[in-house]
Coordinates of C-alpha atoms in Angstrom, one line a residue:
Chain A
X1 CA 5.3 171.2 36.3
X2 CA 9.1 171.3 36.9
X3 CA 8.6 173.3 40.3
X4 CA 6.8 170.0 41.6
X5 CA 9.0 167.5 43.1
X6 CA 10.2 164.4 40.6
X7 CA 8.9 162.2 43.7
X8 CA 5.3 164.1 43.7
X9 CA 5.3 163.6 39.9
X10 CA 6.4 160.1 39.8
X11 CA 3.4 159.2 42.5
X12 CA 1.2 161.0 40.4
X13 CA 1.5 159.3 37.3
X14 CA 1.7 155.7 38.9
X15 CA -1.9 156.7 40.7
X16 CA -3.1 158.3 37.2
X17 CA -2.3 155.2 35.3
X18 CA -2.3 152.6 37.9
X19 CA 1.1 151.6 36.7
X20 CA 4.5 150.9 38.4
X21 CA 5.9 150.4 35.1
X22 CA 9.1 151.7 34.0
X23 CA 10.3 150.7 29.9
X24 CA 14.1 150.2 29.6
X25 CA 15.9 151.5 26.3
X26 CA 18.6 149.5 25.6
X27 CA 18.6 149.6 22.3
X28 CA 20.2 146.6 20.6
X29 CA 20.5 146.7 16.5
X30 CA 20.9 142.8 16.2
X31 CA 17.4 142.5 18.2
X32 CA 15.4 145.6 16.4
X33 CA 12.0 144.3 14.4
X34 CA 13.3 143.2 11.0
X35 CA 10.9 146.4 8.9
X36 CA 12.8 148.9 11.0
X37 CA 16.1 147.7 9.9
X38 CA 14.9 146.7 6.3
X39 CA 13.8 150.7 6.0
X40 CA 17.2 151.8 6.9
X41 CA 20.2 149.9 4.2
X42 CA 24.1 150.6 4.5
X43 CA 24.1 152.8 1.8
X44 CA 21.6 155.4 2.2
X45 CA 24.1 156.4 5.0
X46 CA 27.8 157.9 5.5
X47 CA 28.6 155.7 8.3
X48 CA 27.3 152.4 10.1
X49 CA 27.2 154.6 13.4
X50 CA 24.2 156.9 11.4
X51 CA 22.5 153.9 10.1
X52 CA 21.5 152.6 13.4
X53 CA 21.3 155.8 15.1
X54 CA 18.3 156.1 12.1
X55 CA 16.8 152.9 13.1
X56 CA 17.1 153.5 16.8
X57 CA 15.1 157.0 15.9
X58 CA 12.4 155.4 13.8
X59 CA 12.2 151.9 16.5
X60 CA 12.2 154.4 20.0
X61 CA 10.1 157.0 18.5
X62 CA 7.2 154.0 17.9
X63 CA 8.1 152.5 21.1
X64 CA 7.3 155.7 22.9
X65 CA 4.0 156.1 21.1
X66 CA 3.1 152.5 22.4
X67 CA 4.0 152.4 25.6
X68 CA 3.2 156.0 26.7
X69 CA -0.7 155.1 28.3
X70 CA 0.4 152.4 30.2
X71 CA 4.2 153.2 31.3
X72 CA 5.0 155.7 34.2
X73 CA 8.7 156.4 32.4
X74 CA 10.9 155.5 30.0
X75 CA 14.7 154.6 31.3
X76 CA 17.2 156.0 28.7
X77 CA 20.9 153.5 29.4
X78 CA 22.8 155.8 27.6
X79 CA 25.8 153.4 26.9
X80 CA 23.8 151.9 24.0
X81 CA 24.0 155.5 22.6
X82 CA 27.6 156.8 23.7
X83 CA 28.3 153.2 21.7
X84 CA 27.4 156.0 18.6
X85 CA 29.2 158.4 19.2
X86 CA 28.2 161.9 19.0
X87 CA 25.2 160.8 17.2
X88 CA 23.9 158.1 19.8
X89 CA 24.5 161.8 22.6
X90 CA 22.6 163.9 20.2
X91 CA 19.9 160.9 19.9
X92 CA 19.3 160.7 23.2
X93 CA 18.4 164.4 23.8
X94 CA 16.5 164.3 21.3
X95 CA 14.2 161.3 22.6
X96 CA 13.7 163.4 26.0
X97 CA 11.6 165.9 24.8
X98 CA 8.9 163.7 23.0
X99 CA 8.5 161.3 25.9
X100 CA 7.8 163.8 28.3
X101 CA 5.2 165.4 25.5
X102 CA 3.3 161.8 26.2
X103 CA 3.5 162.3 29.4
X104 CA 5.9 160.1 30.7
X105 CA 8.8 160.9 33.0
X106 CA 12.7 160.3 31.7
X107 CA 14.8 158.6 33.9
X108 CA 18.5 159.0 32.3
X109 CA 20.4 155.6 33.6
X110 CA 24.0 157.1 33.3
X111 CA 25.3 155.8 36.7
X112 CA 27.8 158.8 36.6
X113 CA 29.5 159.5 39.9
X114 CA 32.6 161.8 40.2
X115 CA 33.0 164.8 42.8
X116 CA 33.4 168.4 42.9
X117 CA 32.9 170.5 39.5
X118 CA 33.0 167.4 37.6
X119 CA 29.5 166.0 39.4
X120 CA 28.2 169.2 38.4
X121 CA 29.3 169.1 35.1
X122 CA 27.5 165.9 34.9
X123 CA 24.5 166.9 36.8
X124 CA 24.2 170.2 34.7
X125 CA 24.6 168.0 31.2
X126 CA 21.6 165.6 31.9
X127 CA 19.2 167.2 34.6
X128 CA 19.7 170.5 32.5
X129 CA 20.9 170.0 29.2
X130 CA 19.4 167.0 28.6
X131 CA 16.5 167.5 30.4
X132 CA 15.7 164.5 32.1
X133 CA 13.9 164.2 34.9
X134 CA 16.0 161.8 37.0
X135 CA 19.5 160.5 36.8
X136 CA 20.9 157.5 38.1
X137 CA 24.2 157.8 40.6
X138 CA 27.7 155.9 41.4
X139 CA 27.9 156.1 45.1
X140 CA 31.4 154.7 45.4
X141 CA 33.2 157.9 46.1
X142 CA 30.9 159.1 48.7
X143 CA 28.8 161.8 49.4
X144 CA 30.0 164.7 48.4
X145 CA 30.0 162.8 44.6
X146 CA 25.8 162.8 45.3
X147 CA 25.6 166.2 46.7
X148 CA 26.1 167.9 43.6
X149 CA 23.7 166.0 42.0
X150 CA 20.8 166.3 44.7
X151 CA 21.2 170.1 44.6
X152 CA 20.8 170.5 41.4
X153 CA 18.0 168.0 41.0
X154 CA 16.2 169.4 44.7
X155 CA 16.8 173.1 42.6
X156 CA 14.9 172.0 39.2
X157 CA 12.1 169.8 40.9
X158 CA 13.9 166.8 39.8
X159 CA 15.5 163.3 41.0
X160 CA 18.3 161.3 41.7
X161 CA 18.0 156.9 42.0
X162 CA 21.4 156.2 43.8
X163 CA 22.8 152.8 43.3
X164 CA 22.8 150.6 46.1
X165 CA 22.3 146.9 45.6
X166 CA 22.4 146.1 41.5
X167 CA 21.7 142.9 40.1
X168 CA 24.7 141.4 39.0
X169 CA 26.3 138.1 40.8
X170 CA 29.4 139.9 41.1
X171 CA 27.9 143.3 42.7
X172 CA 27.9 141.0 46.2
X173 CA 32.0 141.9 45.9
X174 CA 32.0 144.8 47.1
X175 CA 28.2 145.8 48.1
X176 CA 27.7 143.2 50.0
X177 CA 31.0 143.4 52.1
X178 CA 30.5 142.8 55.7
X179 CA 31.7 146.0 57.7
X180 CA 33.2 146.0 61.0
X181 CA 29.6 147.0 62.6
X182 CA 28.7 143.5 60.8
X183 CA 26.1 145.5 58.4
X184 CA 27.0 144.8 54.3
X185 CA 28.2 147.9 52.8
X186 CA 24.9 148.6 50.8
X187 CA 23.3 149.2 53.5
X188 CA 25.3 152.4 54.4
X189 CA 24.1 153.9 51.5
X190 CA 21.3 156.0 51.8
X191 CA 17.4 154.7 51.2
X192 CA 16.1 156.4 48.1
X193 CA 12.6 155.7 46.5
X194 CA 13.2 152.0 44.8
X195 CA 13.9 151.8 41.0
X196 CA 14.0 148.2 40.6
X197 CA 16.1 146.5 37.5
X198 CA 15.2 143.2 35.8
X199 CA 11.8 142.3 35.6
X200 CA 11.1 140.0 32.9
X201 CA 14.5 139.1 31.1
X202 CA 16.6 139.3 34.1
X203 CA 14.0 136.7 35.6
X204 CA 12.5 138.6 39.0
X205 CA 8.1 138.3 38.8
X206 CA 5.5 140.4 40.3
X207 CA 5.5 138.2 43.4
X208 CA 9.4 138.6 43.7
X209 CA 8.9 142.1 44.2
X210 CA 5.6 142.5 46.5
X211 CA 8.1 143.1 49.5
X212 CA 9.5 146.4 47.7
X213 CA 5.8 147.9 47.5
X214 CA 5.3 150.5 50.9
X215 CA 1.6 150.3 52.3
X216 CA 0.3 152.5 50.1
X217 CA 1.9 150.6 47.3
X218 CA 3.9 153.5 46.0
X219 CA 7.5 152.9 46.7
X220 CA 8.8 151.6 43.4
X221 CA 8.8 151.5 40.3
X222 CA 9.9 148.4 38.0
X223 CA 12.0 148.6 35.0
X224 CA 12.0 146.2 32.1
X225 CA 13.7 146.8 29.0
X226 CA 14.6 143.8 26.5
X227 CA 11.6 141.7 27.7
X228 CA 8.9 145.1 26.1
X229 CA 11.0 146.3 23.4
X230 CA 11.9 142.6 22.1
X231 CA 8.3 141.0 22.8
X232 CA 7.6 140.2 19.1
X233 CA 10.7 137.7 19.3
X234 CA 8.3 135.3 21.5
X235 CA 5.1 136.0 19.8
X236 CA 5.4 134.9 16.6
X237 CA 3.0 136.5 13.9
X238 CA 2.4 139.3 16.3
X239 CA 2.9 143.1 15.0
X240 CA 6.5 144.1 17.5
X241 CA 4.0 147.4 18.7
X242 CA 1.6 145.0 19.5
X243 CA 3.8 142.2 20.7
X244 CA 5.1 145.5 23.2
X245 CA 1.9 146.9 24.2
X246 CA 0.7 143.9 25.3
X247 CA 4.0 143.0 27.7
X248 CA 3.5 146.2 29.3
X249 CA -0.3 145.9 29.7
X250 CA 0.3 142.4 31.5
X251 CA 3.6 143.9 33.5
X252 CA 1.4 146.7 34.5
X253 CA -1.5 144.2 35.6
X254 CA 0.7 141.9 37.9
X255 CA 2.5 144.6 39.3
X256 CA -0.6 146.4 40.5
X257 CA -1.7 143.2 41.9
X258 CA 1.6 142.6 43.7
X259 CA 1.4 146.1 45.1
X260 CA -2.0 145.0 46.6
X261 CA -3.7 147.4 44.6
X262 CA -5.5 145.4 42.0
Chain B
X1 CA 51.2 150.1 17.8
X2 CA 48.1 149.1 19.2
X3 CA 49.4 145.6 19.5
X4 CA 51.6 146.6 22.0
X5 CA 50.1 146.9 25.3
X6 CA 49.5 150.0 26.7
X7 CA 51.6 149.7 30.1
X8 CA 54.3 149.1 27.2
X9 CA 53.4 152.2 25.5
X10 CA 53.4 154.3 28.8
X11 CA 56.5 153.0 30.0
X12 CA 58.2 153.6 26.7
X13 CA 57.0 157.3 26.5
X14 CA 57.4 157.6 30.5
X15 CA 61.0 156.6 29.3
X16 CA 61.5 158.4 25.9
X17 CA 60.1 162.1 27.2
X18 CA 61.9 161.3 30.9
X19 CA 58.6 162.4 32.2
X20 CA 55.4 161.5 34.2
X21 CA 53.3 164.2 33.9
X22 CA 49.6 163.6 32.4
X23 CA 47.8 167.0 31.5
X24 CA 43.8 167.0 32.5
X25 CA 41.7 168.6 29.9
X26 CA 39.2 169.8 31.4
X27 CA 37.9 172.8 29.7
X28 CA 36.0 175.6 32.4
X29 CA 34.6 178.3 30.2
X30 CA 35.0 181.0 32.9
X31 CA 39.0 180.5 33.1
X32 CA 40.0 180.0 29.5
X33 CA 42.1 182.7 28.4
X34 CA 40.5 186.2 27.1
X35 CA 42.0 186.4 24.0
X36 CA 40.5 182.9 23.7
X37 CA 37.3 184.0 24.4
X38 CA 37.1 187.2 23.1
X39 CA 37.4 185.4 19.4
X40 CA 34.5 183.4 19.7
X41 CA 31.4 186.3 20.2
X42 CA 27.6 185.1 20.8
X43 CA 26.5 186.5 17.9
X44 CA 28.4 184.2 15.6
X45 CA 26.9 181.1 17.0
X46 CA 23.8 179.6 16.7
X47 CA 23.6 178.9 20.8
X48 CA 26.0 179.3 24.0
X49 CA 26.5 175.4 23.5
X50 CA 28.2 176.0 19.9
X51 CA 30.1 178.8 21.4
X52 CA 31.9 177.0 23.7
X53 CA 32.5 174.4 22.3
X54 CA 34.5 176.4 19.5
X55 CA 36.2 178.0 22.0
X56 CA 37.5 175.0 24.0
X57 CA 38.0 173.4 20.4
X58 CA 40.6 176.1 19.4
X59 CA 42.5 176.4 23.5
X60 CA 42.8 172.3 23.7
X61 CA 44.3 171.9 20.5
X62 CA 46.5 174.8 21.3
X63 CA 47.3 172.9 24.3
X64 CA 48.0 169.9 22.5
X65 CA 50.5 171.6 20.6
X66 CA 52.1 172.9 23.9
X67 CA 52.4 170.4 26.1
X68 CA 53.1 167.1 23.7
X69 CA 56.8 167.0 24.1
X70 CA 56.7 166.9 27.7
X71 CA 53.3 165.2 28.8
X72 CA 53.2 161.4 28.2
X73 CA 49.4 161.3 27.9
X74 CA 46.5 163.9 28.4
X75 CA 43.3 162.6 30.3
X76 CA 40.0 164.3 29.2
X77 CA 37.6 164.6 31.9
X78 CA 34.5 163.9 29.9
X79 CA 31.9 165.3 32.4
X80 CA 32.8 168.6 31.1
X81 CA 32.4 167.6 27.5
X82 CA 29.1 166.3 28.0
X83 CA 28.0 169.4 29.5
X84 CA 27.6 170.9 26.1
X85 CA 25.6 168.0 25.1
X86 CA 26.6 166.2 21.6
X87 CA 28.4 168.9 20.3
X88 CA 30.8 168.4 22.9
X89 CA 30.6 164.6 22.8
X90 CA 31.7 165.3 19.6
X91 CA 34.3 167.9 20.3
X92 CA 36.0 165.1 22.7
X93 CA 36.2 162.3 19.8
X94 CA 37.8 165.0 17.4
X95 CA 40.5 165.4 20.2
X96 CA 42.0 161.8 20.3
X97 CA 43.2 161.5 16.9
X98 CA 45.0 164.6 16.9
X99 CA 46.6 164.1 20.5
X100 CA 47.8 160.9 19.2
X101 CA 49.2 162.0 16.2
X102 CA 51.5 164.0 18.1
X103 CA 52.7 161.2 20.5
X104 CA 50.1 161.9 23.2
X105 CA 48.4 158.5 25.2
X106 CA 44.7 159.5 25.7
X107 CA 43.3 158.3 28.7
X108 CA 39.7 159.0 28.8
X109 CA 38.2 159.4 32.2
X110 CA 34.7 158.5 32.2
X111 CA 34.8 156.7 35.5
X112 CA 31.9 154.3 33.3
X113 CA 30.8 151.5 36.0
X114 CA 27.8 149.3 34.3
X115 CA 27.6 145.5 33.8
X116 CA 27.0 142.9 31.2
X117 CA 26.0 144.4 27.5
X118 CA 25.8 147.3 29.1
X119 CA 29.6 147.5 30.1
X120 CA 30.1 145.9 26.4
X121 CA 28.5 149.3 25.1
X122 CA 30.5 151.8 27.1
X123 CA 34.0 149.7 26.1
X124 CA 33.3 149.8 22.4
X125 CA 32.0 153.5 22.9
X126 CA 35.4 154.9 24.1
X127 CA 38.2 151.9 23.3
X128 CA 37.0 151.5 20.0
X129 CA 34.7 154.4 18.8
X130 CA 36.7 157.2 20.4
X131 CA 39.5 155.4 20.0
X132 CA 40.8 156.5 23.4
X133 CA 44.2 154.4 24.8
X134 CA 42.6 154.0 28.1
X135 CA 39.9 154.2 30.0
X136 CA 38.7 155.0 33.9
X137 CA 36.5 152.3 35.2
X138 CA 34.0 152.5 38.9
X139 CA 34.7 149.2 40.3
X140 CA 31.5 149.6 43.0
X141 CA 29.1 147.1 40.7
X142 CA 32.2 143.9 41.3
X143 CA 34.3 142.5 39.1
X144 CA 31.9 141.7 36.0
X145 CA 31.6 145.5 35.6
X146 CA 35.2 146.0 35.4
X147 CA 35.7 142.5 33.0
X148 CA 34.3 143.7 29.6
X149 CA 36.3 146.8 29.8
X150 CA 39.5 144.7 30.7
X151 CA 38.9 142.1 28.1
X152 CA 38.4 144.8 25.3
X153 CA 41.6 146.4 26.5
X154 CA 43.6 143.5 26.2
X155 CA 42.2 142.8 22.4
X156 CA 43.0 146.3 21.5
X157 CA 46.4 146.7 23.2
X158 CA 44.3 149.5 25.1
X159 CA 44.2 150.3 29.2
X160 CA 42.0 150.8 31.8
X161 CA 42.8 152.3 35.0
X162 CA 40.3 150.9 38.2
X163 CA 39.3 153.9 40.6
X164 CA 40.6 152.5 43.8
X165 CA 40.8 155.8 46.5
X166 CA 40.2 158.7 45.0
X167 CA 41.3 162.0 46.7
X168 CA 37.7 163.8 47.6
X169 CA 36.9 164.2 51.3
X170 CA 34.0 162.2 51.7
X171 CA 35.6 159.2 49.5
X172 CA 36.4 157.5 52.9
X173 CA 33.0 157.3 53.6
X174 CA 32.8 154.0 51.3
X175 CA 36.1 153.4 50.4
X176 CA 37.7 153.5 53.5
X177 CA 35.2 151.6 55.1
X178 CA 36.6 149.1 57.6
X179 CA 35.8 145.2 56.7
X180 CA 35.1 142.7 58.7
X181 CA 39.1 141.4 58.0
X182 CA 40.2 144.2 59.4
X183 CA 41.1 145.9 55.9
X184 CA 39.4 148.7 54.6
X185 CA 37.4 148.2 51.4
X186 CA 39.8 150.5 49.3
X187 CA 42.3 147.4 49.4
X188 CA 40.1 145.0 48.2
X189 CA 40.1 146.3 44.5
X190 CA 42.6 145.0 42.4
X191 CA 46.0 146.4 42.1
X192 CA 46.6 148.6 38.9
X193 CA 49.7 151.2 37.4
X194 CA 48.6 154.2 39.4
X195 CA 47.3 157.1 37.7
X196 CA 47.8 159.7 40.5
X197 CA 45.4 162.8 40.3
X198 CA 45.4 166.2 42.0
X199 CA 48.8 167.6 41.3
X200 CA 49.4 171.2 42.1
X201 CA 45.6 173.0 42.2
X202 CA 44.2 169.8 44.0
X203 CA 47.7 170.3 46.4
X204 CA 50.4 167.4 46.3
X205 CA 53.5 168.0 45.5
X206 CA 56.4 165.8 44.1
X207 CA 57.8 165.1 47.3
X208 CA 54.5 163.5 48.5
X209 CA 54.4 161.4 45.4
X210 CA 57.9 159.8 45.4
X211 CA 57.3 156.6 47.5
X212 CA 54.2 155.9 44.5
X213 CA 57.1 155.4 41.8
X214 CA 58.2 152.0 42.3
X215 CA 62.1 151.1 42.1
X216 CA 62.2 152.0 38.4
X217 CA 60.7 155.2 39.1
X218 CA 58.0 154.0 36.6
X219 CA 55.3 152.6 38.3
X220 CA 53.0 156.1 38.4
X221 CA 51.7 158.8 36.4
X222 CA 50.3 162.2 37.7
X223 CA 47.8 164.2 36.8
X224 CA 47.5 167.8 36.9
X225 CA 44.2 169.3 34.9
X226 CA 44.0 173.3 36.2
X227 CA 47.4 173.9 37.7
X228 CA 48.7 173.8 33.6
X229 CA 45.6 174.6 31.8
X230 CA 45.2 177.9 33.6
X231 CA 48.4 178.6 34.7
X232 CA 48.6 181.9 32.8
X233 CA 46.1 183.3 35.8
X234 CA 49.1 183.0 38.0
X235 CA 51.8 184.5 35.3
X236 CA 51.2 187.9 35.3
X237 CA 52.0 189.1 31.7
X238 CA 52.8 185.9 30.5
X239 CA 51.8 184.6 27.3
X240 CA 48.8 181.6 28.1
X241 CA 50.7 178.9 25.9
X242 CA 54.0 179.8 27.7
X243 CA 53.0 179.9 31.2
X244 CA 51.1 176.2 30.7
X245 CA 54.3 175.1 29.1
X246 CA 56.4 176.1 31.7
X247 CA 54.5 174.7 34.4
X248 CA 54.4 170.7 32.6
X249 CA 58.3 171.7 32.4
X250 CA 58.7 172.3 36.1
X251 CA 56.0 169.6 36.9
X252 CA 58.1 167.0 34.5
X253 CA 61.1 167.7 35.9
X254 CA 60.3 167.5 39.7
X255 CA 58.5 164.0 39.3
X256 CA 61.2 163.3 37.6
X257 CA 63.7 163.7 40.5
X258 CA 61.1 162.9 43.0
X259 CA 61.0 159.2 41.0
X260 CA 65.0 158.9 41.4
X261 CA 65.7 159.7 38.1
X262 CA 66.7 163.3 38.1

């Protein structure tokens, strides 16, 4: 499978499940389902860091099982596990190879960017140690900060999502400076397939994103992270794997529509 | 200490060891000194991953023993780290408290850029969890990428150093890009106490570096990683610890002079 390009494999699954859908884990203790933290008490563990690295195991591990029919990938923002330590790093390889066993792709959002031996440390750590199938990139110190990644990733039949416009009201600082040929700055940066941030909790619809769909309604994919794993919060009574399954299920439905596909 | 700030706490040990010099760690299996090597076999660990990661265990805390009257702060490249997965996540937390303890700043260099919670995570990961002294921040997502980092810092007493040009070829390529003020965009990122890499294997010498010190010859630090690290592969015959120790002496002593001091 790994000699297939990430791009191939990515348009493969969004034709084999009719799905543009992308599930964010961000996972946030104060926000997990009150019988996965109930499960897990202070003192069955050494440290506070192992406690919730147990609960993120048990609430991700379920999470995976739900979503993994109607989700092309799963993005991994490995800050919420560095915020663990060692055992939030060994957490997240561990999630890698169970998600891909459902079938869905791993997108590691680690936004590294540095240059030389150093990107290929990074590149090496997460497209191979990890063993991810795509890895999110820091443009800001040019190309030769990308290249390392892109090699490696073009090598292993896997991919690289480049930064170029985020989401944030400050990102207009300094991506959307206007350069002396009177383009903004994002712009310079290369065109990559589209992984779009912030559907659902960060606000954007379906119809916000029609524009981002190619003809063939292919070229993105749409992540959404606290607005799936945190469902049950707004449906109250609902089982939180239900309360998930059911956010994709209607994510996946209006996004298809969007594309023009429905 | 940590309610002092930590320009304070640089100045004072830029002042107490008359020195500027900031050692990289960043471990390369292939150059790490035989007798190193040769004491950690294959067939002793459980995978290569375990191996090296024992062996940079053992040569950076030798290091740390070698260098911490003359360094002010060592800066661990974490890309290198990560490349062994958690065990070396973990090897990089169990290097702060003991660099510290012997009157070593820790500057982490994770070059994180992320935003909102997200930034939150990575600040409390390294400021707080690893319990680092400073961190290296990507400005390229704007100011609210760069804020929780700064605001954590200044509870904790802690730094963080804001990548503004960075010394790679193709860094230009963005960061030199001209605005339509006339300015290029490397300019437009807030001014910071300059953490100056690429001492000696990356090329500069002290004589380049002196108009960076400001009047009080403070204003700077410099980083060399491979120049001190491996500096027994240019010391024929020379003992590994001595020939690193020598060159932070000879490093030290021209920044020293090069800053007006000497």
């Amino acid at each position: 499978v790994t000699s297939q390009h990430f791009a191939d494999r990515l348009l493969a699954a969004i034709e084999a499940k009719q799905s543009h859908v992308v599930v964010g884990f961000d996972p946030d203790y104060d926000l997990i389902p009150p019988d996965v933290t109930d499960a897990h008490r202070p003192e069955a563990y050494s440290c506070e860091q192992e406690m919730k690295a147990a609960c993120y195991r048990q609430f991700l591990g379920a999470i995976l099982e739900t979503v993994c029919d109607d989700a092309v990938a799963v993005k991994i923002q490995i800050a919420h596990f560095e915020a663990l330590g060692a055992l939030g790093y060994a957490l997240y390889e561990d999630l890698v190879k169970p998600a891909r066993e459902r079938g869905l792709l791993v997108i590691a959002d680690v936004k590294r960017g540095d240059i030389g031996n150093t990107a290929e440390a990074y590149a090496r750590a997460h497209l191979d140690g990890a063993d991810v199938d795509a890895v999110t990139v820091n443009p800001y110190l040019g190309t030769d900060s990308v290249e390392p990644f892109v090699r490696r990733a073009r090598e292993a039949g896997k991919g690289v999502f480049v930064l170029v416009k985020t989401s944030n009201p400050s990102s207009a600082e300094i991506q959307d400076l206007e350069l002396s040929t009177g383009e903004p700055l994002y712009r310079r940066i290369a065109g990559v397939p589209l992984l779009v941030p912030g559907y659902g909790a960060q606000g954007a619809q379906a119809r916000d994103l029609a524009g981002l769909f190619d003809a063939q309604g292919t070229g993105a994919v749409v992540n959404s992270s606290r607005a799936i794993l945190y469902a049950y919060r707004k449906q109250s009574g609902m089982d939180w794997q239900e309360a998930a399954r059911r956010e994709v299920k209607e994510m996946k439905a209006a996004l298809w529509e969007a594309a023009g596909r429905g």
